[in-house]
Amino acid sequence: MTKQLKPCPFCGSEYLFIDEIDYRLNEDIPEHLRDAICFAVVCYDCNARGCEKDTENKAILAWNSRISKSQKHINEIKAQAIEEAVKKADNETYIGVVGSDFPPQKQYKAEILAFADSLRLKHE
């Protein structure tokens, strides 16, 4: 069975691996962890590392869940930035060439705000 990993939430890479961490021989950690073998998903490209879990499947689940939460947060920030840019643009004065066809500003504004809303809905 192939285990499906979602892309890295930081760089978008799909070049990932599951790291097996063996604490049994490490004297620098607390004694109660010395019997542990843990697993974590790691990105080859940016070295992002997922949570250490006691099974490979739990590490994959944690990685895939984190991506959804991270991407939702990123999309919310993007949507807020778009809305702030639209508010700022509303306060600007634009000067055009007489007789030129200026794009219908209200239509573009509505499309931009709809895009911001779609970012929020993308990961619900």
Coordinates of N, CA and C in Angstrom, one line a residue:
M1 N 0.8 -1.2 0.0 CA 0.0 0.0 0.0 C 0.9 1.2 0.0
T2 N 0.6 2.1 -0.9 CA 1.4 3.4 -1.0 C 0.7 4.4 -0.1
K3 N 1.6 5.0 0.7 CA 1.1 6.0 1.7 C 1.1 7.4 1.0
Q4 N 0.0 8.0 0.9 CA -0.1 9.3 0.2 C 0.2 10.5 1.2
L5 N 1.3 11.2 0.8 CA 1.7 12.4 1.6 C 1.3 13.6 0.8
K6 N 0.7 14.6 1.5 CA 0.4 15.9 0.8 C 1.7 16.7 0.7
P7 N 1.7 17.6 -0.2 CA 2.9 18.4 -0.5 C 3.3 19.2 0.8
C8 N 4.6 19.6 0.8 CA 5.1 20.4 1.9 C 4.3 21.7 2.0
P9 N 3.8 22.1 3.2 CA 3.0 23.3 3.4 C 3.9 24.6 3.3
F10 N 5.2 24.4 3.3 CA 6.1 25.6 3.3 C 6.7 25.9 1.9
C11 N 7.1 24.8 1.2 CA 7.7 25.1 -0.1 C 6.9 24.4 -1.3
G12 N 5.9 23.6 -1.0 CA 5.1 22.9 -2.0 C 5.7 21.7 -2.6
S13 N 6.9 21.3 -2.1 CA 7.5 20.1 -2.7 C 6.8 18.9 -2.4
E14 N 6.9 17.9 -3.3 CA 6.3 16.6 -3.1 C 7.4 15.6 -2.8
Y15 N 8.6 16.1 -2.7 CA 9.8 15.2 -2.5 C 10.0 15.1 -0.9
L16 N 9.3 14.1 -0.4 CA 9.2 13.9 1.1 C 9.7 12.5 1.4
F17 N 10.1 12.3 2.7 CA 10.4 11.0 3.2 C 10.0 10.8 4.6
I18 N 9.9 9.6 5.1 CA 9.5 9.4 6.5 C 10.8 9.0 7.2
D19 N 11.2 9.8 8.2 CA 12.4 9.6 8.9 C 12.1 8.7 10.1
E20 N 12.9 7.7 10.4 CA 12.8 6.9 11.6 C 13.8 7.3 12.6
I21 N 13.4 7.8 13.7 CA 14.3 8.3 14.7 C 14.4 7.3 15.8
D22 N 15.6 6.9 16.0 CA 15.9 5.8 17.1 C 16.6 6.5 18.2
Y23 N 15.9 6.6 19.3 CA 16.4 7.3 20.5 C 17.1 6.3 21.5
R24 N 17.1 5.0 21.1 CA 17.6 4.0 22.0 C 19.1 4.2 22.4
L25 N 19.9 4.7 21.5 CA 21.3 4.8 21.7 C 21.8 6.3 22.1
N26 N 20.8 7.2 22.2 CA 21.1 8.6 22.5 C 21.1 8.8 24.0
E27 N 22.3 9.1 24.5 CA 22.4 9.3 26.0 C 22.1 10.8 26.3
D28 N 21.9 11.6 25.3 CA 21.7 13.1 25.6 C 20.2 13.4 25.8
I29 N 19.3 12.4 25.8 CA 17.9 12.7 26.0 C 17.5 12.0 27.3
P30 N 16.3 12.4 27.8 CA 15.8 11.9 29.1 C 15.7 10.3 29.0
E31 N 15.9 9.7 30.1 CA 15.9 8.2 30.1 C 14.6 7.6 29.7
H32 N 13.4 8.2 30.0 CA 12.2 7.7 29.6 C 11.9 7.6 28.1
L33 N 12.7 8.4 27.3 CA 12.6 8.4 25.9 C 13.6 7.4 25.2
R34 N 14.5 6.9 25.9 CA 15.6 6.1 25.3 C 15.1 4.8 24.7
D35 N 13.9 4.3 25.0 CA 13.4 3.1 24.4 C 12.6 3.4 23.2
A36 N 12.5 4.6 22.8 CA 11.5 5.0 21.8 C 12.1 5.0 20.4
I37 N 11.3 4.6 19.4 CA 11.6 4.8 18.0 C 10.4 5.6 17.5
C38 N 10.7 6.7 16.9 CA 9.6 7.6 16.4 C 9.7 7.8 14.9
F39 N 8.7 8.3 14.3 CA 8.6 8.6 12.9 C 8.2 10.0 12.7
A40 N 8.7 10.6 11.6 CA 8.3 12.0 11.2 C 8.5 12.1 9.7
V41 N 7.6 12.9 9.1 CA 7.7 13.2 7.7 C 8.6 14.4 7.5
V42 N 9.5 14.3 6.5 CA 10.5 15.4 6.3 C 10.5 15.8 4.8
C43 N 10.6 17.1 4.6 CA 10.8 17.5 3.2 C 12.2 17.6 2.8
Y44 N 12.6 16.9 1.7 CA 13.9 17.0 1.2 C 14.4 18.4 0.8
D45 N 13.4 19.2 0.2 CA 13.8 20.5 -0.3 C 14.1 21.6 0.7
C46 N 13.2 21.7 1.7 CA 13.3 22.8 2.6 C 13.6 22.3 4.1
N47 N 13.7 21.0 4.3 CA 13.9 20.4 5.6 C 12.8 20.6 6.6
A48 N 11.6 21.0 6.1 CA 10.5 21.1 7.1 C 10.3 19.7 7.7
R49 N 9.9 19.6 8.9 CA 9.8 18.4 9.6 C 8.4 18.3 10.4
G50 N 7.7 17.2 10.2 CA 6.5 17.0 10.9 C 6.7 16.6 12.3
C51 N 5.6 16.4 13.0 CA 5.6 15.9 14.4 C 6.1 14.5 14.5
E52 N 6.9 14.2 15.5 CA 7.3 12.9 15.8 C 6.2 12.1 16.4
K53 N 5.9 10.9 15.8 CA 4.8 10.0 16.3 C 5.4 8.6 16.5
D54 N 4.6 7.8 17.2 CA 5.1 6.5 17.6 C 4.9 5.5 16.4
T55 N 4.1 5.8 15.4 CA 4.0 4.9 14.2 C 4.1 5.8 13.0
E56 N 4.4 5.1 11.9 CA 4.6 5.7 10.6 C 3.2 6.3 10.2
N57 N 2.2 5.5 10.3 CA 0.8 6.0 9.9 C 0.4 7.3 10.7
K58 N 0.7 7.3 12.0 CA 0.4 8.5 12.8 C 1.2 9.7 12.3
A59 N 2.4 9.5 11.9 CA 3.3 10.6 11.4 C 2.7 11.2 10.1
I60 N 2.2 10.2 9.2 CA 1.6 10.7 8.0 C 0.3 11.4 8.2
L61 N -0.5 10.9 9.1 CA -1.8 11.6 9.4 C -1.5 13.0 10.0
A62 N -0.5 13.1 10.8 CA -0.2 14.4 11.4 C 0.3 15.4 10.3
W63 N 1.1 14.9 9.4 CA 1.6 15.7 8.3 C 0.5 16.2 7.4
N64 N -0.3 15.3 7.0 CA -1.4 15.6 6.1 C -2.4 16.5 6.8
S65 N -2.7 16.4 8.1 CA -3.6 17.3 8.8 C -3.0 18.7 8.9
R66 N -1.8 18.7 9.2 CA -1.1 20.0 9.4 C -1.2 20.9 8.1
I67 N -1.1 20.2 7.0 CA -1.1 21.0 5.7 C -2.4 21.7 5.6
S68 N -3.5 21.0 5.9 CA -4.8 21.6 5.7 C -5.0 22.8 6.6
K69 N -4.5 22.7 7.9 CA -4.6 23.8 8.8 C -3.7 25.0 8.4
S70 N -2.5 24.6 7.9 CA -1.5 25.7 7.5 C -2.1 26.4 6.3
Q71 N -2.5 25.6 5.3 CA -3.0 26.2 4.0 C -4.2 27.1 4.3
K72 N -5.1 26.6 5.2 CA -6.3 27.4 5.5 C -5.9 28.8 6.1
H73 N -4.9 28.8 7.0 CA -4.4 30.0 7.6 C -3.7 30.9 6.6
I74 N -2.9 30.3 5.7 CA -2.3 31.1 4.6 C -3.3 31.7 3.7
N75 N -4.4 31.0 3.4 CA -5.4 31.5 2.5 C -6.2 32.6 3.2
E76 N -6.4 32.5 4.5 CA -7.1 33.6 5.2 C -6.2 34.9 5.2
I77 N -4.9 34.7 5.4 CA -4.0 35.9 5.3 C -4.0 36.5 3.9
K78 N -4.0 35.7 2.9 CA -4.1 36.2 1.5 C -5.4 37.0 1.3
A79 N -6.5 36.4 1.8 CA -7.8 37.0 1.6 C -7.9 38.4 2.3
Q80 N -7.3 38.4 3.5 CA -7.3 39.7 4.2 C -6.5 40.7 3.5
A81 N -5.3 40.3 3.0 CA -4.5 41.2 2.2 C -5.2 41.8 1.0
I82 N -5.9 40.9 0.3 CA -6.6 41.3 -0.9 C -7.7 42.4 -0.5
E83 N -8.4 42.1 0.6 CA -9.5 43.0 1.0 C -8.9 44.3 1.4
E84 N -7.7 44.3 2.1 CA -7.1 45.6 2.5 C -6.6 46.4 1.2
A85 N -6.1 45.7 0.2 CA -5.7 46.3 -1.0 C -6.9 47.0 -1.7
V86 N -8.0 46.3 -1.7 CA -9.2 46.9 -2.3 C -9.7 48.1 -1.6
K87 N -9.7 48.0 -0.2 CA -10.1 49.2 0.6 C -9.1 50.4 0.3
K88 N -7.8 50.1 0.2 CA -6.9 51.2 -0.1 C -7.1 51.7 -1.5
A89 N -7.4 50.9 -2.4 CA -7.6 51.3 -3.8 C -8.9 52.2 -3.9
D90 N -9.9 51.9 -3.0 CA -11.1 52.8 -3.0 C -10.8 54.2 -2.7
N91 N -9.7 54.4 -1.9 CA -9.4 55.8 -1.5 C -8.4 56.5 -2.4
E92 N -8.0 55.8 -3.4 CA -7.0 56.4 -4.4 C -7.8 57.1 -5.5
T93 N -7.1 58.1 -6.1 CA -7.7 58.8 -7.3 C -6.9 58.3 -8.5
Y94 N -7.6 57.9 -9.5 CA -6.9 57.4 -10.7 C -7.2 58.4 -11.9
I95 N -6.1 58.8 -12.6 CA -6.2 59.7 -13.7 C -6.0 58.9 -15.0
G96 N -6.9 59.0 -15.9 CA -6.7 58.3 -17.2 C -6.7 59.3 -18.3
V97 N -6.4 58.8 -19.5 CA -6.3 59.6 -20.7 C -7.8 59.8 -21.1
V98 N -8.1 61.0 -21.5 CA -9.4 61.4 -21.9 C -9.8 60.5 -23.2
G99 N -10.9 59.9 -23.1 CA -11.4 59.1 -24.3 C -10.9 57.7 -24.2
S100 N -10.1 57.3 -23.2 CA -9.6 55.9 -23.2 C -10.7 55.1 -22.5
D101 N -10.7 53.8 -22.7 CA -11.7 52.9 -22.1 C -11.0 52.4 -20.8
F102 N -11.5 52.9 -19.7 CA -11.0 52.4 -18.4 C -11.8 51.2 -18.1
P103 N -11.2 50.2 -17.5 CA -12.0 49.0 -17.1 C -13.0 49.3 -16.1
P104 N -14.1 48.6 -16.1 CA -15.2 48.9 -15.1 C -14.7 48.5 -13.7
Q105 N -14.4 49.5 -12.9 CA -13.7 49.3 -11.6 C -14.6 48.5 -10.7
K106 N -15.9 48.7 -10.7 CA -16.8 48.0 -9.8 C -16.8 46.5 -10.1
Q107 N -16.8 46.2 -11.4 CA -16.8 44.8 -11.8 C -15.5 44.1 -11.3
Y108 N -14.4 44.7 -11.5 CA -13.1 44.1 -11.1 C -13.1 44.0 -9.6
K109 N -13.6 45.0 -8.9 CA -13.6 45.0 -7.4 C -14.4 43.8 -6.9
A110 N -15.6 43.6 -7.5 CA -16.4 42.4 -7.1 C -15.7 41.1 -7.4
E111 N -15.0 41.0 -8.6 CA -14.3 39.8 -8.9 C -13.2 39.5 -7.9
I112 N -12.5 40.6 -7.6 CA -11.3 40.4 -6.6 C -11.8 40.0 -5.3
L113 N -12.9 40.6 -4.8 CA -13.5 40.2 -3.5 C -14.0 38.8 -3.5
A114 N -14.6 38.4 -4.6 CA -15.1 37.0 -4.8 C -13.9 36.0 -4.7
F115 N -12.8 36.4 -5.3 CA -11.6 35.5 -5.2 C -11.1 35.4 -3.8
A116 N -11.1 36.5 -3.1 CA -10.7 36.4 -1.6 C -11.6 35.5 -0.9
D117 N -13.0 35.5 -1.1 CA -13.9 34.6 -0.5 C -13.6 33.2 -0.9
S118 N -13.3 32.9 -2.2 CA -13.0 31.6 -2.6 C -11.8 31.0 -2.0
L119 N -10.8 31.8 -1.6 CA -9.6 31.3 -0.9 C -10.0 30.8 0.5
R120 N -11.0 31.5 1.1 CA -11.4 31.0 2.4 C -12.2 29.7 2.4
L121 N -12.9 29.5 1.3 CA -13.8 28.3 1.2 C -13.0 27.1 0.7
K122 N -11.8 27.3 0.1 CA -11.0 26.3 -0.5 C -10.7 25.1 0.4
H123 N -10.5 25.3 1.7 CA -10.0 24.3 2.6 C -11.0 24.0 3.7
E124 N -12.3 24.3 3.5 CA -13.2 24.0 4.5 C -13.8 22.6 4.3

